[in-house]
Structure formats: C-alpha cells, structure tokens
mmCIF file of N, CA and C in Angstrom:
data_model
loop_
_atom_site.group_PDB
_atom_site.id
_atom_site.type_symbol
_atom_site.label_atom_id
_atom_site.label_comp_id
_atom_site.label_asym_id
_atom_site.label_seq_id
_atom_site.Cartn_x
_atom_site.Cartn_y
_atom_site.Cartn_z
ATOM 1 N N GLU P 1 106.360 114.900 88.779
ATOM 2 C CA GLU P 1 105.401 113.579 88.382
ATOM 3 C C GLU P 1 104.570 113.840 88.836
ATOM 4 N N THR P 2 103.177 113.523 87.831
ATOM 5 C CA THR P 2 102.098 113.171 88.583
ATOM 6 C C THR P 2 101.418 111.697 88.782
ATOM 7 N N ARG P 3 101.452 111.653 90.634
ATOM 8 C CA ARG P 3 101.048 110.295 89.919
ATOM 9 C C ARG P 3 99.282 109.658 90.913
ATOM 10 N N LEU P 4 98.709 108.894 89.847
ATOM 11 C CA LEU P 4 97.283 108.370 89.725
ATOM 12 C C LEU P 4 97.272 107.405 90.798
ATOM 13 N N ARG P 5 96.726 107.794 92.222
ATOM 14 C CA ARG P 5 97.076 106.798 93.308
ATOM 15 C C ARG P 5 95.297 105.780 93.642
ATOM 16 N N GLU P 6 94.282 106.176 92.974
ATOM 17 C CA GLU P 6 92.766 105.794 93.048
ATOM 18 C C GLU P 6 92.005 106.662 91.675
ATOM 19 N N LEU P 7 91.804 105.837 91.354
ATOM 20 C CA LEU P 7 90.580 105.794 90.211
ATOM 21 C C LEU P 7 89.148 105.518 90.119
ATOM 22 N N LEU P 8 87.885 106.092 90.223
ATOM 23 C CA LEU P 8 86.866 105.879 91.261
ATOM 24 C C LEU P 8 86.191 106.453 90.467
ATOM 25 N N LEU P 9 85.390 104.811 89.513
ATOM 26 C CA LEU P 9 84.473 105.551 88.204
ATOM 27 C C LEU P 9 83.320 104.397 88.215
ATOM 28 N N SER P 10 83.217 104.427 89.804
ATOM 29 C CA SER P 10 81.312 103.158 90.063
ATOM 30 C C SER P 10 80.143 104.648 89.540
ATOM 31 N N GLY P 11 79.077 103.300 88.572
ATOM 32 C CA GLY P 11 78.444 103.929 88.488
ATOM 33 C C GLY P 11 78.677 105.295 87.340
ATOM 34 N N THR P 12 79.313 104.646 86.680
ATOM 35 C CA THR P 12 79.593 106.112 85.449
ATOM 36 C C THR P 12 79.270 105.739 83.849
ATOM 37 N N GLY P 13 78.137 105.057 83.492
ATOM 38 C CA GLY P 13 78.029 104.085 82.343
ATOM 39 C C GLY P 13 79.407 103.557 81.950
ATOM 40 N N LEU P 14 80.449 103.121 82.250
ATOM 41 C CA LEU P 14 81.384 102.666 81.384
ATOM 42 C C LEU P 14 80.975 101.147 80.226
ATOM 43 N N GLY P 15 81.470 100.973 79.445
ATOM 44 C CA GLY P 15 80.654 100.059 78.460
ATOM 45 C C GLY P 15 82.187 99.001 78.086
ATOM 46 N N PRO P 16 81.927 98.751 77.442
ATOM 47 C CA PRO P 16 82.771 97.399 76.474
ATOM 48 C C PRO P 16 84.392 98.489 76.063
ATOM 49 N N THR P 17 83.840 99.283 75.268
ATOM 50 C CA THR P 17 85.349 100.357 74.732
ATOM 51 C C THR P 17 85.717 100.832 75.444
ATOM 52 N N ALA P 18 85.071 101.898 76.697
ATOM 53 C CA ALA P 18 85.831 102.030 78.020
ATOM 54 C C ALA P 18 86.252 101.297 78.300
ATOM 55 N N GLY P 19 86.074 100.319 79.065
ATOM 56 C CA GLY P 19 86.860 98.798 79.092
ATOM 57 C C GLY P 19 88.259 98.469 78.841
ATOM 58 N N ALA P 20 88.005 98.304 77.068
ATOM 59 C CA ALA P 20 89.097 98.251 76.146
ATOM 60 C C ALA P 20 90.148 99.138 76.877
ATOM 61 N N GLY P 21 89.682 100.618 76.716
ATOM 62 C CA GLY P 21 90.580 101.686 77.108
ATOM 63 C C GLY P 21 91.196 101.447 78.494
ATOM 64 N N LEU P 22 90.302 101.227 79.149
ATOM 65 C CA LEU P 22 91.260 101.429 80.504
ATOM 66 C C LEU P 22 92.702 100.689 80.503
ATOM 67 N N ALA P 23 92.267 99.321 80.427
ATOM 68 C CA ALA P 23 92.958 98.192 79.954
ATOM 69 C C ALA P 23 94.306 98.033 79.494
ATOM 70 N N GLU P 24 94.030 98.985 78.245
ATOM 71 C CA GLU P 24 95.928 99.421 77.405
ATOM 72 C C GLU P 24 96.425 100.457 78.557
ATOM 73 N N LEU P 25 95.695 101.833 79.498
ATOM 74 C CA LEU P 25 96.220 102.288 79.561
ATOM 75 C C LEU P 25 97.106 101.875 81.148
ATOM 76 N N LEU P 26 96.250 100.572 82.194
ATOM 77 C CA LEU P 26 96.381 99.909 82.914
ATOM 78 C C LEU P 26 97.912 99.182 82.461
ATOM 79 N N ARG P 27 98.456 98.985 81.421
ATOM 80 C CA ARG P 27 99.545 97.710 81.058
ATOM 81 C C ARG P 27 100.690 98.686 81.450
ATOM 82 N N SER P 28 100.386 99.956 81.324
ATOM 83 C CA SER P 28 102.008 100.882 81.218
ATOM 84 C C SER P 28 101.726 101.490 82.577
ATOM 85 N N GLY P 29 100.711 101.922 83.936
ATOM 86 C CA GLY P 29 101.010 103.037 84.950
ATOM 87 C C GLY P 29 101.230 101.615 85.808
ATOM 88 N N ARG P 30 101.521 103.102 87.018
ATOM 89 C CA ARG P 30 102.532 102.130 87.991
ATOM 90 C C ARG P 30 102.019 102.092 89.665
ATOM 91 N N SER P 31 101.361 103.612 90.081
ATOM 92 C CA SER P 31 101.308 104.220 90.632
ATOM 93 C C SER P 31 100.080 104.117 91.044
ATOM 94 N N LEU P 32 98.946 103.447 90.649
ATOM 95 C CA LEU P 32 97.894 103.184 90.707
ATOM 96 C C LEU P 32 97.410 101.958 91.856
ATOM 97 N N GLU P 33 96.704 102.666 92.830
ATOM 98 C CA GLU P 33 96.597 101.583 94.491
ATOM 99 C C GLU P 33 95.344 101.404 94.091
ATOM 100 N N VAL P 34 94.035 101.882 93.979
ATOM 101 C CA VAL P 34 92.948 101.552 94.148
ATOM 102 C C VAL P 34 91.972 101.996 92.801
ATOM 103 N N LEU P 35 91.335 101.024 92.272
ATOM 104 C CA LEU P 35 90.529 101.275 90.837
ATOM 105 C C LEU P 35 88.911 100.429 91.311
ATOM 106 N N VAL P 36 87.545 101.434 91.091
ATOM 107 C CA VAL P 36 86.565 101.183 91.762
ATOM 108 C C VAL P 36 85.617 100.858 90.604
ATOM 109 N N LEU P 37 85.074 100.165 89.349
ATOM 110 C CA LEU P 37 84.646 100.524 88.348
ATOM 111 C C LEU P 37 83.594 99.619 88.664
ATOM 112 N N SER P 38 82.909 99.268 90.236
ATOM 113 C CA SER P 38 81.429 98.756 89.918
ATOM 114 C C SER P 38 80.642 99.627 89.619
ATOM 115 N N LYS P 39 79.416 98.997 89.460
ATOM 116 C CA LYS P 39 78.191 99.488 89.220
ATOM 117 C C LYS P 39 78.359 99.920 88.002
ATOM 118 N N ASN P 40 78.785 99.474 87.054
ATOM 119 C CA ASN P 40 79.289 99.812 85.662
ATOM 120 C C ASN P 40 78.523 98.381 84.534
ATOM 121 N N PRO P 41 77.369 97.683 84.436
ATOM 122 C CA PRO P 41 77.070 96.816 84.322
ATOM 123 C C PRO P 41 76.525 96.393 82.826
ATOM 124 N N GLU P 42 77.157 97.540 82.269
ATOM 125 C CA GLU P 42 77.374 97.016 80.909
ATOM 126 C C GLU P 42 78.835 96.899 80.090
ATOM 127 N N LEU P 43 79.780 97.110 81.367
ATOM 128 C CA LEU P 43 81.506 96.820 81.371
ATOM 129 C C LEU P 43 81.578 95.788 80.496
ATOM 130 N N GLY P 44 81.030 94.093 80.727
ATOM 131 C CA GLY P 44 80.510 92.796 80.514
ATOM 132 C C GLY P 44 81.979 91.816 80.582
ATOM 133 N N ASP P 45 81.795 91.274 80.240
ATOM 134 C CA ASP P 45 82.829 90.301 80.254
ATOM 135 C C ASP P 45 83.971 90.111 79.495
ATOM 136 N N ALA P 46 83.969 90.512 78.181
ATOM 137 C CA ALA P 46 85.016 90.770 77.004
ATOM 138 C C ALA P 46 86.355 91.948 77.953
ATOM 139 N N ALA P 47 85.291 92.891 78.259
ATOM 140 C CA ALA P 47 86.081 94.244 79.283
ATOM 141 C C ALA P 47 86.996 93.370 80.231
ATOM 142 N N GLY P 48 86.477 92.775 81.322
ATOM 143 C CA GLY P 48 86.740 92.326 82.501
ATOM 144 C C GLY P 48 87.855 91.070 81.724
ATOM 145 N N ALA P 49 87.908 90.887 81.147
ATOM 146 C CA ALA P 49 89.132 89.420 80.922
ATOM 147 C C ALA P 49 90.158 90.720 80.157
ATOM 148 N N ALA P 50 89.947 91.553 79.460
ATOM 149 C CA ALA P 50 91.328 92.573 79.310
ATOM 150 C C ALA P 50 91.963 93.175 80.113
ATOM 151 N N LEU P 51 91.322 93.527 80.504
ATOM 152 C CA LEU P 51 91.696 94.472 82.205
ATOM 153 C C LEU P 51 92.407 93.397 83.378
ATOM 154 N N ALA P 52 92.216 92.241 83.315
ATOM 155 C CA ALA P 52 92.561 90.950 84.192
ATOM 156 C C ALA P 52 94.064 90.722 83.513
ATOM 157 N N GLU P 53 94.220 90.833 81.850
ATOM 158 C CA GLU P 53 95.054 90.585 81.304
ATOM 159 C C GLU P 53 96.138 91.292 81.891
ATOM 160 N N ALA P 54 95.162 93.056 81.132
ATOM 161 C CA ALA P 54 96.104 93.760 81.667
ATOM 162 C C ALA P 54 96.983 93.754 82.969
ATOM 163 N N LEU P 55 96.853 93.479 83.870
ATOM 164 C CA LEU P 55 96.662 93.625 84.845
ATOM 165 C C LEU P 55 97.974 92.413 85.185
ATOM 166 N N GLN P 56 98.044 91.980 85.091
ATOM 167 C CA GLN P 56 98.780 90.882 85.195
ATOM 168 C C GLN P 56 100.453 91.004 84.560
ATOM 169 N N ALA P 57 99.554 91.749 83.311
ATOM 170 C CA ALA P 57 101.275 91.757 82.499
ATOM 171 C C ALA P 57 101.958 93.052 82.806
ATOM 172 N N ASN P 58 101.334 94.122 83.734
ATOM 173 C CA ASN P 58 101.795 95.223 84.455
ATOM 174 C C ASN P 58 102.533 94.859 85.649
ATOM 175 N N THR P 59 103.785 93.698 85.633
ATOM 176 C CA THR P 59 104.301 93.632 87.072
ATOM 177 C C THR P 59 104.469 94.547 88.094
ATOM 178 N N GLU P 60 104.760 96.259 87.110
ATOM 179 C CA GLU P 60 105.148 97.478 88.472
ATOM 180 C C GLU P 60 103.572 98.162 89.366
ATOM 181 N N LEU P 61 102.897 97.306 88.764
ATOM 182 C CA LEU P 61 101.438 98.408 89.412
ATOM 183 C C LEU P 61 101.292 97.733 90.549
ATOM 184 N N THR P 62 100.833 98.670 91.552
ATOM 185 C CA THR P 62 101.051 98.167 92.875
ATOM 186 C C THR P 62 99.360 98.443 93.106
ATOM 187 N N LEU P 63 98.701 97.963 92.741
ATOM 188 C CA LEU P 63 97.012 98.126 92.562
ATOM 189 C C LEU P 63 96.900 97.310 93.787
ATOM 190 N N ARG P 64 96.076 97.533 95.076
ATOM 191 C CA ARG P 64 95.883 97.009 96.407
ATOM 192 C C ARG P 64 94.566 96.486 96.219
ATOM 193 N N GLU P 65 93.758 97.248 95.554
ATOM 194 C CA GLU P 65 91.653 97.580 96.058
ATOM 195 C C GLU P 65 91.850 97.623 94.550
ATOM 196 N N LEU P 66 90.609 96.207 94.111
ATOM 197 C CA LEU P 66 90.299 96.303 92.701
ATOM 198 C C LEU P 66 88.486 96.039 93.095
ATOM 199 N N TRP P 67 87.537 97.084 92.374
ATOM 200 C CA TRP P 67 86.459 96.308 93.255
ATOM 201 C C TRP P 67 85.242 96.203 91.680
ATOM 202 N N LEU P 68 84.576 95.352 91.458
ATOM 203 C CA LEU P 68 84.305 95.379 90.483
ATOM 204 C C LEU P 68 82.628 94.371 90.754
ATOM 205 N N ASN P 69 82.013 94.762 91.736
ATOM 206 C CA ASN P 69 80.648 94.309 92.014
ATOM 207 C C ASN P 69 79.530 94.874 91.068
ATOM 208 N N GLY P 70 78.516 94.131 90.205
ATOM 209 C CA GLY P 70 77.664 94.300 89.456
ATOM 210 C C GLY P 70 78.288 95.524 87.779
ATOM 211 N N THR P 71 79.477 94.876 87.524
ATOM 212 C CA THR P 71 79.980 95.044 86.027
ATOM 213 C C THR P 71 79.567 93.956 85.375
ATOM 214 N N GLY P 72 78.716 93.107 85.350
ATOM 215 C CA GLY P 72 78.413 92.199 84.272
ATOM 216 C C GLY P 72 79.976 91.112 83.840
ATOM 217 N N LEU P 73 80.332 90.430 84.735
ATOM 218 C CA LEU P 73 81.606 90.194 84.147
ATOM 219 C C LEU P 73 81.063 88.319 84.231
ATOM 220 N N GLY P 74 82.048 87.633 83.284
ATOM 221 C CA GLY P 74 81.256 86.759 83.434
ATOM 222 C C GLY P 74 82.496 85.633 83.408
ATOM 223 N N PRO P 75 81.952 84.357 82.719
ATOM 224 C CA PRO P 75 83.552 83.046 82.735
ATOM 225 C C PRO P 75 84.497 83.748 82.361
ATOM 226 N N ALA P 76 84.840 84.307 81.028
ATOM 227 C CA ALA P 76 86.117 85.142 80.691
ATOM 228 C C ALA P 76 86.840 85.498 81.608
ATOM 229 N N ALA P 77 86.098 86.631 82.642
ATOM 230 C CA ALA P 77 86.604 87.415 83.424
ATOM 231 C C ALA P 77 87.130 86.997 84.619
ATOM 232 N N GLY P 78 86.482 86.029 85.023
ATOM 233 C CA GLY P 78 86.441 85.763 86.257
ATOM 234 C C GLY P 78 87.272 84.458 86.147
ATOM 235 N N ALA P 79 87.773 84.171 84.592
ATOM 236 C CA ALA P 79 89.401 83.094 84.398
ATOM 237 C C ALA P 79 90.403 83.905 84.698
ATOM 238 N N GLY P 80 90.338 84.732 84.147
ATOM 239 C CA GLY P 80 91.902 85.948 83.835
ATOM 240 C C GLY P 80 91.727 86.656 85.639
ATOM 241 N N LEU P 81 90.457 87.120 86.283
ATOM 242 C CA LEU P 81 90.702 87.353 87.611
ATOM 243 C C LEU P 81 91.277 86.346 88.639
ATOM 244 N N ALA P 82 90.821 85.151 88.344
ATOM 245 C CA ALA P 82 91.578 84.053 89.421
ATOM 246 C C ALA P 82 92.626 84.117 89.261
ATOM 247 N N GLU P 83 93.219 84.017 88.089
ATOM 248 C CA GLU P 83 94.604 84.119 88.009
ATOM 249 C C GLU P 83 95.726 85.179 88.546
ATOM 250 N N LEU P 84 94.739 86.446 88.507
ATOM 251 C CA LEU P 84 95.458 87.735 88.889
ATOM 252 C C LEU P 84 95.568 87.376 90.301
ATOM 253 N N LEU P 85 94.791 86.867 90.529
ATOM 254 C CA LEU P 85 94.600 86.411 92.504
ATOM 255 C C LEU P 85 95.416 85.835 92.523
ATOM 256 N N ARG P 86 95.944 84.914 92.416
ATOM 257 C CA ARG P 86 97.516 83.787 92.758
ATOM 258 C C ARG P 86 98.155 83.936 91.985
ATOM 259 N N SER P 87 98.347 85.201 91.477
ATOM 260 C CA SER P 87 99.677 86.047 90.904
ATOM 261 C C SER P 87 100.009 87.258 91.667
ATOM 262 N N SER P 88 99.433 88.038 92.468
ATOM 263 C CA SER P 88 99.360 89.165 93.073
ATOM 264 C C SER P 88 100.150 89.161 94.040
ATOM 265 N N ARG P 89 100.629 90.052 94.643
ATOM 266 C CA ARG P 89 101.471 89.760 95.686
ATOM 267 C C ARG P 89 100.978 91.569 96.779
ATOM 268 N N ASN P 90 100.303 92.368 95.623
ATOM 269 C CA ASN P 90 99.871 93.564 95.761
ATOM 270 C C ASN P 90 97.637 93.438 96.950
ATOM 271 N N LEU P 91 96.905 92.419 95.896
ATOM 272 C CA LEU P 91 95.631 92.719 95.684
ATOM 273 C C LEU P 91 95.111 92.366 97.419
ATOM 274 N N GLU P 92 94.180 93.284 98.268
ATOM 275 C CA GLU P 92 93.972 92.270 99.207
ATOM 276 C C GLU P 92 92.484 92.184 99.144
#
C-alpha cells in the first residue's frame, strides 16, 4: 500500500478548481501528515472553506501540519479553519 505523508504544493499556481479537487481527495485520505499550500494566492476563500470542511469530515486523517499563508483565504475559510483547529487532535 502506498502512503502519501507529505504534499508540498507551495507556489504551484493552484486556483479554486484545484482546491476543490484537493478537498475531495482529502475526504478519503488517511496517511497525509503535512500539507503545504502556501504562496497560491488564487486558491481563494471558497476552496479554503471546502478544504477545511473536508479535513473536518475525515476523522481518520493524521494531518499534523497545514500551511496556508498567502493563499487568498477569507472569512468563510477562516470560520471553517477555526472549527477545524477546535476539533483536531493532531494539528500542531
């Protein structure tokens, strides 16, 4: 079985469509420990909110680090991420 532990996508030009697709993948992954999406200013608020929702829904995920600086996130993503931080036992 192949396990993805780190996904480093900093500065790769991700936008809302890629963010939505990544959120869908995160709903079922279990082994990811580090996710770096920094320096993707076009990712945006809707994709950030979808990512936060997916991470909250996946209770088997072992994510420890989530890097989101410079991703264009706004209030919707912020609210979802705040809830994620309250409920996550693994995020540092």
